[in-house]
CSV table of C-alpha atoms in Angstrom, one decimal:
chain,number,residue,atom,x,y,z
A,1,MET,CA,-24.8,-1.4,-10.2
A,2,THR,CA,-28.5,-1.5,-9.2
A,3,GLY,CA,-31.2,-3.6,-10.7
A,4,ARG,CA,-29.7,-7.1,-10.3
A,5,GLY,CA,-28.0,-9.2,-7.7
A,6,PRO,CA,-28.6,-9.1,-4.0
A,7,ARG,CA,-27.8,-5.4,-3.7
A,8,GLY,CA,-30.3,-4.4,-6.4
A,9,GLU,CA,-33.0,-6.4,-4.8
A,10,ARG,CA,-32.5,-4.7,-1.5
A,11,GLY,CA,-32.9,-1.4,-3.3
A,12,GLU,CA,-31.6,2.0,-3.3
A,13,GLN,CA,-31.5,2.6,0.4
A,14,ALA,CA,-29.2,-0.4,1.0
A,15,GLU,CA,-26.9,0.8,-1.8
A,16,ARG,CA,-26.7,4.2,-0.1
A,17,ILE,CA,-25.9,2.7,3.3
A,18,VAL,CA,-23.1,0.6,1.8
A,19,ALA,CA,-21.7,3.7,-0.1
A,20,THR,CA,-21.8,5.7,3.1
A,21,ALA,CA,-20.1,2.9,5.1
A,22,ARG,CA,-17.4,2.6,2.4
A,23,ARG,CA,-16.5,6.3,2.7
A,24,ALA,CA,-16.6,6.2,6.5
A,25,PHE,CA,-14.4,3.1,6.8
A,26,ALA,CA,-11.9,4.5,4.3
A,27,THR,CA,-11.8,8.0,5.8
A,28,ARG,CA,-12.2,7.5,9.6
A,29,GLY,CA,-11.3,3.8,9.8
A,30,TYR,CA,-13.5,0.8,10.6
A,31,ALA,CA,-13.1,1.0,14.4
A,32,ALA,CA,-14.1,4.7,14.5
A,33,THR,CA,-17.3,4.1,12.6
A,34,SER,CA,-20.6,3.1,14.3
A,35,LEU,CA,-23.7,1.7,12.6
A,36,ARG,CA,-25.5,4.7,14.1
A,37,SER,CA,-23.2,7.2,12.4
A,38,VAL,CA,-23.5,5.4,9.1
A,39,ALA,CA,-27.3,5.6,9.4
A,40,GLN,CA,-27.2,9.2,10.2
A,41,GLU,CA,-24.9,10.1,7.3
A,42,ALA,CA,-26.9,8.0,4.9
A,43,GLY,CA,-30.1,9.7,6.0
A,44,VAL,CA,-31.9,6.5,7.0
A,45,ASP,CA,-33.3,5.1,10.2
A,46,PRO,CA,-30.7,3.1,12.3
A,47,GLY,CA,-33.2,0.3,12.4
A,48,LEU,CA,-32.9,-0.1,8.6
A,49,VAL,CA,-29.1,-0.6,8.8
A,50,ASN,CA,-29.7,-3.3,11.4
A,51,TYR,CA,-32.4,-4.8,9.2
A,52,TYR,CA,-30.3,-5.0,6.1
A,53,PHE,CA,-26.9,-5.9,7.5
A,54,ARG,CA,-27.5,-7.0,11.1
A,55,THR,CA,-24.0,-6.2,12.4
A,56,LYS,CA,-21.1,-4.0,11.6
A,57,ALA,CA,-19.3,-7.2,10.4
A,58,GLY,CA,-22.2,-7.7,8.0
A,59,LEU,CA,-21.8,-4.2,6.7
A,60,LEU,CA,-18.1,-4.8,6.4
A,61,ASP,CA,-18.7,-7.8,4.2
A,62,GLU,CA,-20.7,-5.7,1.8
A,63,VAL,CA,-18.1,-3.0,1.7
A,64,MET,CA,-15.4,-5.5,0.9
A,65,GLN,CA,-17.3,-6.7,-2.2
A,66,PRO,CA,-15.1,-5.7,-5.2
A,67,PRO,CA,-16.8,-3.6,-7.9
A,68,GLU,CA,-18.7,-5.7,-10.4
A,69,ALA,CA,-16.4,-4.6,-13.2
A,70,PHE,CA,-13.4,-6.0,-11.3
A,71,GLY,CA,-14.1,-9.7,-11.9
A,72,ALA,CA,-14.9,-9.1,-15.5
A,73,ALA,CA,-11.8,-7.0,-16.1
A,74,VAL,CA,-9.5,-9.6,-14.5
A,75,ALA,CA,-11.2,-12.4,-16.4
A,76,ALA,CA,-10.8,-10.5,-19.7
A,77,ALA,CA,-7.1,-9.9,-19.0
A,78,ALA,CA,-6.6,-13.6,-18.1
A,79,GLU,CA,-7.9,-14.6,-21.6
A,80,GLN,CA,-5.2,-12.5,-23.4
A,81,PRO,CA,-2.4,-14.4,-25.1
A,82,MET,CA,0.5,-14.9,-22.7
A,83,ASP,CA,2.7,-12.2,-24.3
A,84,ARG,CA,0.0,-9.6,-24.0
A,85,ARG,CA,-1.3,-10.5,-20.6
A,86,GLY,CA,1.0,-8.3,-18.5
A,87,HIS,CA,-0.1,-5.3,-20.5
A,88,ALA,CA,-3.7,-6.3,-20.3
A,89,PHE,CA,-3.6,-6.7,-16.5
A,90,VAL,CA,-2.0,-3.3,-16.0
A,91,GLN,CA,-4.5,-1.8,-18.4
A,92,ALA,CA,-7.4,-3.4,-16.5
A,93,ALA,CA,-6.0,-2.1,-13.2
A,94,LEU,CA,-5.7,1.5,-14.5
A,95,ASP,CA,-9.2,1.3,-16.0
A,96,LEU,CA,-10.7,0.3,-12.7
A,97,TRP,CA,-8.8,3.0,-10.7
A,98,GLU,CA,-9.4,5.8,-13.2
A,99,ASP,CA,-13.2,5.2,-12.8
A,100,PRO,CA,-14.3,7.1,-9.7
A,101,VAL,CA,-17.0,4.6,-8.6
A,102,SER,CA,-14.9,1.5,-8.7
A,103,ALA,CA,-11.9,3.4,-7.4
A,104,GLU,CA,-13.8,4.4,-4.3
A,105,THR,CA,-14.8,0.8,-3.7
A,106,LEU,CA,-11.3,-0.5,-4.2
A,107,ARG,CA,-9.9,2.3,-2.0
A,108,ALA,CA,-12.2,1.3,0.8
A,109,ILE,CA,-11.1,-2.3,0.5
A,110,ILE,CA,-7.4,-1.5,0.6
A,111,LEU,CA,-7.6,0.9,3.5
A,112,THR,CA,-10.0,-1.2,5.6
A,113,ALA,CA,-7.9,-4.3,5.0
A,114,ALA,CA,-4.9,-2.6,6.4
A,115,GLN,CA,-6.6,-2.2,9.8
A,116,GLU,CA,-9.3,-4.8,10.2
A,117,PRO,CA,-8.4,-8.5,10.3
A,118,ALA,CA,-11.8,-9.6,8.9
A,119,ALA,CA,-11.3,-7.3,6.0
A,120,LEU,CA,-7.8,-8.5,5.4
A,121,GLN,CA,-9.2,-12.1,5.3
A,122,ARG,CA,-11.6,-11.0,2.6
A,123,LEU,CA,-8.8,-9.3,0.6
A,124,ARG,CA,-6.7,-12.5,0.8
A,125,GLN,CA,-9.7,-14.4,-0.6
A,126,LEU,CA,-10.1,-11.9,-3.4
A,127,PHE,CA,-6.4,-12.3,-4.2
A,128,SER,CA,-6.6,-16.1,-4.3
A,129,GLU,CA,-9.7,-16.0,-6.5
A,130,LEU,CA,-8.8,-13.2,-8.9
A,131,VAL,CA,-5.1,-12.4,-9.1
A,132,LEU,CA,-4.2,-16.0,-9.3
A,133,ALA,CA,-6.7,-16.5,-12.1
A,134,VAL,CA,-4.7,-14.1,-14.3
A,135,VAL,CA,-1.6,-16.3,-14.2
A,136,SER,CA,-3.4,-19.6,-14.0
A,137,HIS,CA,-3.2,-20.5,-17.7
A,138,ASN,CA,0.1,-21.7,-19.3
A,139,VAL,CA,2.1,-21.2,-16.1
A,140,PRO,CA,3.6,-24.2,-14.4
A,141,ASP,CA,1.8,-24.9,-11.1
A,142,THR,CA,5.1,-24.6,-9.1
A,143,GLU,CA,5.6,-21.0,-10.3
A,144,ARG,CA,2.0,-19.7,-10.2
A,145,ASP,CA,1.9,-18.4,-6.7
A,146,LEU,CA,5.3,-16.8,-6.9
A,147,ARG,CA,4.5,-15.0,-10.2
A,148,ALA,CA,1.1,-13.9,-9.0
A,149,SER,CA,2.6,-12.5,-5.8
A,150,LEU,CA,5.3,-10.6,-7.7
A,151,ILE,CA,2.7,-9.1,-10.1
A,152,SER,CA,0.7,-8.1,-7.0
A,153,THR,CA,3.8,-6.2,-5.6
A,154,GLN,CA,4.0,-4.1,-8.8
A,155,ILE,CA,0.3,-3.4,-9.2
A,156,VAL,CA,-0.3,-2.6,-5.6
A,157,GLY,CA,2.7,-0.3,-5.4
A,158,MET,CA,1.5,1.6,-8.4
A,159,VAL,CA,-1.9,1.9,-6.9
A,160,MET,CA,-0.6,3.1,-3.5
A,161,ASN,CA,1.6,5.8,-5.1
A,162,ARG,CA,-0.8,7.0,-7.8
A,163,TYR,CA,-4.3,6.6,-6.3
A,164,ILE,CA,-4.0,6.2,-2.5
A,165,TRP,CA,-1.1,8.6,-1.6
A,166,ARG,CA,-1.0,10.6,-4.8
A,167,ILE,CA,2.7,10.9,-4.4
A,168,GLY,CA,5.5,11.6,-6.9
A,169,THR,CA,5.5,11.4,-10.7
A,170,MET,CA,3.2,8.3,-10.6
A,171,ALA,CA,0.4,10.6,-9.4
A,172,THR,CA,0.5,13.0,-12.3
A,173,LEU,CA,1.5,10.9,-15.4
A,174,PRO,CA,-1.2,10.2,-18.0
A,175,ALA,CA,-2.6,6.6,-17.7
A,176,PRO,CA,-1.1,5.4,-21.0
A,177,SER,CA,2.4,6.4,-19.8
A,178,VAL,CA,1.9,4.5,-16.5
A,179,ILE,CA,0.9,1.4,-18.5
A,180,ASP,CA,4.0,1.7,-20.8
A,181,LEU,CA,6.3,2.0,-17.7
A,182,ILE,CA,4.8,-0.7,-15.5
A,183,ALA,CA,3.6,-3.3,-18.0
A,184,PRO,CA,7.1,-4.6,-18.9
A,185,THR,CA,7.7,-5.4,-15.3
A,186,VAL,CA,4.4,-7.2,-14.9
A,187,GLN,CA,5.1,-9.1,-18.1
A,188,HIS,CA,8.5,-10.1,-16.8
A,189,TYR,CA,7.0,-11.4,-13.6
A,190,LEU,CA,4.5,-13.4,-15.6
A,191,THR,CA,6.8,-14.9,-18.2
A,192,GLY,CA,10.4,-13.9,-17.6
A,193,THR,CA,13.2,-16.0,-16.1
A,194,LEU,CA,13.2,-15.5,-12.3
A,195,PRO,CA,16.1,-16.0,-9.9
A,196,LEU,CA,14.2,-18.7,-8.1
A,197,SER,CA,17.1,-20.2,-6.1
A,198,PRO,CA,18.3,-18.0,-3.2
A,199,GLY,CA,22.0,-18.2,-4.3
A,200,ASP,CA,21.3,-17.2,-7.9
A,201,ASP,CA,22.8,-13.8,-8.6
A,202,SER,CA,21.3,-13.1,-12.1
A,203,ARG,CA,20.1,-9.5,-12.2
A,204,GLY,CA,18.7,-8.3,-15.4
A,205,PRO,CA,15.0,-8.9,-15.9
A,206,GLY,CA,14.0,-10.5,-19.1
B,1,MET,CA,16.9,5.5,20.2
B,2,THR,CA,17.1,7.1,23.6
B,3,GLY,CA,19.9,9.2,25.0
B,4,ARG,CA,20.2,11.8,22.2
B,5,GLY,CA,18.1,14.1,20.2
B,6,PRO,CA,14.8,15.7,21.3
B,7,ARG,CA,13.2,12.3,22.1
B,8,GLY,CA,16.0,11.2,24.4
B,9,GLU,CA,16.0,14.5,26.3
B,10,ARG,CA,12.3,14.2,27.0
B,11,GLY,CA,13.0,10.8,28.4
B,12,GLU,CA,11.5,7.4,28.7
B,13,GLN,CA,7.9,8.4,29.4
B,14,ALA,CA,7.7,10.5,26.1
B,15,GLU,CA,9.1,7.5,24.3
B,16,ARG,CA,6.5,5.3,25.7
B,17,ILE,CA,3.7,7.7,24.8
B,18,VAL,CA,4.9,7.8,21.2
B,19,ALA,CA,5.2,4.0,21.0
B,20,THR,CA,1.6,3.7,22.4
B,21,ALA,CA,0.3,6.3,19.9
B,22,ARG,CA,2.0,4.5,17.1
B,23,ARG,CA,0.3,1.2,17.9
B,24,ALA,CA,-3.1,3.0,18.4
B,25,PHE,CA,-2.9,4.9,15.1
B,26,ALA,CA,-1.9,1.8,13.2
B,27,THR,CA,-4.5,-0.5,14.8
B,28,ARG,CA,-7.5,1.7,15.5
B,29,GLY,CA,-6.8,4.6,13.1
B,30,TYR,CA,-5.9,8.2,13.9
B,31,ALA,CA,-9.5,9.4,14.1
B,32,ALA,CA,-10.5,6.8,16.6
B,33,THR,CA,-7.6,7.5,19.0
B,34,SER,CA,-7.9,10.1,21.7
B,35,LEU,CA,-5.0,11.7,23.7
B,36,ARG,CA,-6.7,10.4,26.8
B,37,SER,CA,-6.8,6.8,25.5
B,38,VAL,CA,-3.1,7.0,24.6
B,39,ALA,CA,-2.3,8.3,28.1
B,40,GLN,CA,-4.3,5.5,29.7
B,41,GLU,CA,-2.7,2.8,27.6
B,42,ALA,CA,0.8,4.2,28.2
B,43,GLY,CA,0.1,4.3,31.9
B,44,VAL,CA,0.8,8.0,32.3
B,45,ASP,CA,-1.2,11.0,33.4
B,46,PRO,CA,-3.1,12.6,30.5
B,47,GLY,CA,-1.6,15.9,31.6
B,48,LEU,CA,1.8,14.6,30.7
B,49,VAL,CA,0.7,13.8,27.1
B,50,ASN,CA,-0.5,17.4,26.8
B,51,TYR,CA,2.7,18.7,28.3
B,52,TYR,CA,5.0,16.8,25.9
B,53,PHE,CA,2.9,17.0,22.7
B,54,ARG,CA,0.3,19.7,23.3
B,55,THR,CA,-2.2,18.4,20.7
B,56,LYS,CA,-3.0,15.2,18.8
B,57,ALA,CA,-1.4,16.8,15.8
B,58,GLY,CA,1.8,17.2,17.8
B,59,LEU,CA,1.7,13.6,18.7
B,60,LEU,CA,1.1,12.6,15.1
B,61,ASP,CA,4.2,14.6,14.0
B,62,GLU,CA,6.3,12.4,16.4
B,63,VAL,CA,4.6,9.2,15.2
B,64,MET,CA,5.5,10.1,11.6
B,65,GLN,CA,9.2,10.5,12.4
B,66,PRO,CA,10.9,7.7,10.5
B,67,PRO,CA,13.2,5.3,12.5
B,68,GLU,CA,16.7,6.7,13.0
B,69,ALA,CA,18.1,3.8,11.0
B,70,PHE,CA,16.0,4.8,8.0
B,71,GLY,CA,17.9,7.9,7.0
B,72,ALA,CA,21.2,6.1,7.5
B,73,ALA,CA,20.2,3.1,5.4
B,74,VAL,CA,18.9,5.2,2.5
B,75,ALA,CA,22.1,7.3,2.6
B,76,ALA,CA,24.3,4.2,2.6
B,77,ALA,CA,22.4,2.8,-0.4
B,78,ALA,CA,22.7,6.1,-2.2
B,79,GLU,CA,26.5,5.9,-2.0
B,80,GLN,CA,26.7,2.5,-3.7
B,81,PRO,CA,28.0,2.5,-7.3
B,82,MET,CA,25.2,2.9,-9.7
B,83,ASP,CA,25.2,-0.8,-10.9
B,84,ARG,CA,24.8,-2.0,-7.3
B,85,ARG,CA,22.4,0.7,-6.0
B,86,GLY,CA,19.1,-1.1,-6.9
B,87,HIS,CA,20.2,-4.1,-4.9
B,88,ALA,CA,21.4,-1.9,-2.1
B,89,PHE,CA,18.1,-0.1,-1.8
B,90,VAL,CA,16.0,-3.3,-1.8
B,91,GLN,CA,18.4,-4.7,0.8
B,92,ALA,CA,18.1,-1.6,3.0
B,93,ALA,CA,14.3,-1.8,2.7
B,94,LEU,CA,14.2,-5.4,3.8
B,95,ASP,CA,16.6,-4.8,6.7
B,96,LEU,CA,14.4,-2.0,8.0
B,97,TRP,CA,11.2,-4.1,7.7
B,98,GLU,CA,12.7,-7.3,9.1
B,99,ASP,CA,13.6,-5.4,12.3
B,100,PRO,CA,10.5,-5.4,14.5
B,101,VAL,CA,11.2,-1.9,16.0
B,102,SER,CA,11.7,0.0,12.8
B,103,ALA,CA,8.9,-2.1,11.1
B,104,GLU,CA,6.4,-1.0,13.6
B,105,THR,CA,7.3,2.7,13.1
B,106,LEU,CA,7.2,2.4,9.3
B,107,ARG,CA,3.9,0.5,9.5
B,108,ALA,CA,2.3,3.3,11.6
B,109,ILE,CA,3.6,5.9,9.1
B,110,ILE,CA,2.1,4.0,6.1
B,111,LEU,CA,-1.3,3.2,7.7
B,112,THR,CA,-1.7,6.6,9.2
B,113,ALA,CA,-0.8,8.4,6.0
B,114,ALA,CA,-3.5,6.5,4.1
B,115,GLN,CA,-6.2,8.1,6.3
B,116,GLU,CA,-4.9,11.4,7.7
B,117,PRO,CA,-4.0,14.3,5.4
B,118,ALA,CA,-1.4,15.8,7.8
B,119,ALA,CA,0.3,12.4,7.9
B,120,LEU,CA,0.2,12.1,4.2
B,121,GLN,CA,1.9,15.4,3.9
B,122,ARG,CA,4.6,14.2,6.2
B,123,LEU,CA,5.0,11.0,4.0
B,124,ARG,CA,5.3,13.2,0.9
B,125,GLN,CA,8.1,15.1,2.6
B,126,LEU,CA,9.9,12.0,3.6
B,127,PHE,CA,9.6,10.7,0.0
B,128,SER,CA,11.1,13.9,-1.4
B,129,GLU,CA,14.0,14.0,1.1
B,130,LEU,CA,14.9,10.4,1.2
B,131,VAL,CA,13.8,8.4,-1.8
B,132,LEU,CA,14.8,11.1,-4.3
B,133,ALA,CA,18.2,11.1,-2.5
B,134,VAL,CA,18.8,7.5,-3.7
B,135,VAL,CA,18.6,8.4,-7.3
B,136,SER,CA,20.1,11.9,-7.0
B,137,HIS,CA,23.7,11.0,-8.2
B,138,ASN,CA,24.5,10.3,-11.8
B,139,VAL,CA,20.9,10.5,-13.0
B,140,PRO,CA,19.8,13.3,-15.3
B,141,ASP,CA,17.7,15.8,-13.6
B,142,THR,CA,14.8,15.3,-16.1
B,143,GLU,CA,14.6,11.6,-15.2
B,144,ARG,CA,15.1,11.7,-11.4
B,145,ASP,CA,11.5,12.2,-10.3
B,146,LEU,CA,10.2,9.5,-12.7
B,147,ARG,CA,12.8,6.9,-11.7
B,148,ALA,CA,12.3,7.6,-8.0
B,149,SER,CA,8.6,7.2,-8.4
B,150,LEU,CA,8.9,3.9,-10.3
B,151,ILE,CA,11.3,2.6,-7.6
B,152,SER,CA,8.7,3.6,-5.0
B,153,THR,CA,6.0,1.6,-6.7
B,154,GLN,CA,8.1,-1.6,-6.5
B,155,ILE,CA,9.3,-1.1,-2.9
B,156,VAL,CA,6.0,0.0,-1.6
B,157,GLY,CA,4.1,-2.9,-3.3
B,158,MET,CA,6.6,-5.4,-1.9
B,159,VAL,CA,6.1,-3.9,1.6
B,160,MET,CA,2.3,-3.9,1.3
B,161,ASN,CA,2.2,-7.6,0.3
B,162,ARG,CA,4.9,-8.9,2.6
B,163,TYR,CA,4.6,-6.8,5.7
B,164,ILE,CA,1.3,-5.0,5.9
B,165,TRP,CA,-1.1,-7.6,4.4
B,166,ARG,CA,1.1,-10.6,4.7
B,167,ILE,CA,-0.4,-12.0,1.6
B,168,GLY,CA,0.8,-14.5,-1.1
B,169,THR,CA,4.2,-15.9,-1.6
B,170,MET,CA,5.9,-12.6,-0.8
B,171,ALA,CA,4.8,-13.0,2.8
B,172,THR,CA,6.7,-16.3,3.3
B,173,LEU,CA,9.8,-16.2,1.1
B,174,PRO,CA,13.2,-15.7,2.9
B,175,ALA,CA,14.4,-12.2,2.7
B,176,PRO,CA,17.4,-13.0,0.3
B,177,SER,CA,15.0,-14.5,-2.2
B,178,VAL,CA,12.8,-11.4,-2.1
B,179,ILE,CA,15.9,-9.3,-2.8
B,180,ASP,CA,16.9,-11.5,-5.7
B,181,LEU,CA,13.5,-11.2,-7.2
B,182,ILE,CA,12.8,-7.5,-6.7
B,183,ALA,CA,16.2,-5.9,-7.0
B,184,PRO,CA,16.5,-6.4,-10.8
B,185,THR,CA,13.3,-4.4,-11.3
B,186,VAL,CA,14.5,-1.6,-9.0
B,187,GLN,CA,17.8,-1.6,-10.8
B,188,HIS,CA,16.0,-1.4,-14.1
B,189,TYR,CA,13.9,1.6,-12.9
B,190,LEU,CA,17.1,3.2,-11.7
B,191,THR,CA,19.4,2.7,-14.8
B,192,GLY,CA,17.4,0.9,-17.5
B,193,THR,CA,15.9,2.4,-20.7
B,194,LEU,CA,12.4,3.6,-20.0
B,195,PRO,CA,9.6,4.0,-22.5
B,196,LEU,CA,9.3,7.7,-21.7
B,197,SER,CA,7.2,8.7,-24.7
B,198,PRO,CA,3.5,7.6,-24.5
B,199,GLY,CA,3.6,6.1,-28.0
B,200,ASP,CA,6.7,4.0,-27.3
B,201,ASP,CA,5.9,0.3,-27.3
B,202,SER,CA,9.2,-1.2,-26.1
B,203,ARG,CA,8.4,-3.9,-23.6
B,204,GLY,CA,11.3,-5.8,-22.2
B,205,PRO,CA,12.9,-4.3,-19.1
B,206,GLY,CA,16.7,-3.8,-19.3
């Protein structure tokens, strides 16, 4: 993650400040975290935090950057043939969350977004840019937002149970089993017949 | 919510302290909230907060109590015939979250549990007692935990997108449409054939 892009140019100390802020926001919450405490925990001079990020909002913006692997994984899933794309998307989500580094970044994004409006705005933007991309090919324009939103409910719910709360069977199953169980639902939301009209009482997915 | 049970006996001031703590934990985070600040915002003497709840952990325990309607709603859904129970459970979840009072309580539980281990422990307990109850009848013992956990992924994901983040189409659809879209998945997780073995490649839900 170092060596290229704006983060790499700013070097290792900036990286360490962002990683520290990420943990602090996710653990203590954004409001309870001061720039001074981040500097202290990162072992750098407070002036350096100000120099790199100017404000707590500037630091938040860095923390809300998705892992570099995220965009690539979503893009790769989006290129799969339609009948494999549900599986590919769930696989990509699991890959990202099973990796400790990207998991910590995503975790900080989710927890911070639940409390801080600026972070929530950033999450909405991510959602528009990346989740919508997965269903952008071969799906009628009128159904794209709905299908993306349904897919998001299934993926986010899996993530909350398995990785954030670590609750129930979802937390202990091997990753391939989770994919086998969840992928059919995501595939259904992507390509299945949906009860679009409020009065429709069709029930069975697929 | 007043007039019976321990909260009612302690009266209106205790209620107000809990409601204030709930907002503070959900908005600023548990770590950033002091008993003193809760007392101040609730307009009561700090000594009264100590008197009623002793410690911040004691106050947290009150905040993590689910709304009284929660248990009743889950129990009612659990009594539905098996082929209607998925729909009944989603309907119950929507009813609770569309009501501002119970929504605020549930929201505080979810956000606090993501950050505070004691709160997470309480959420796990709620999950065991209440979500498992929904699938406790007519489901083989060996499948109960898995099916409950899958149902949780779908309900929690809907809640995160629609009520916590207010993101995507899920946030704006009328409640009956959300039920029509989500209930078939919950019903599938409750009664459908699941790819239980890791090597199984069946895909279509239902």
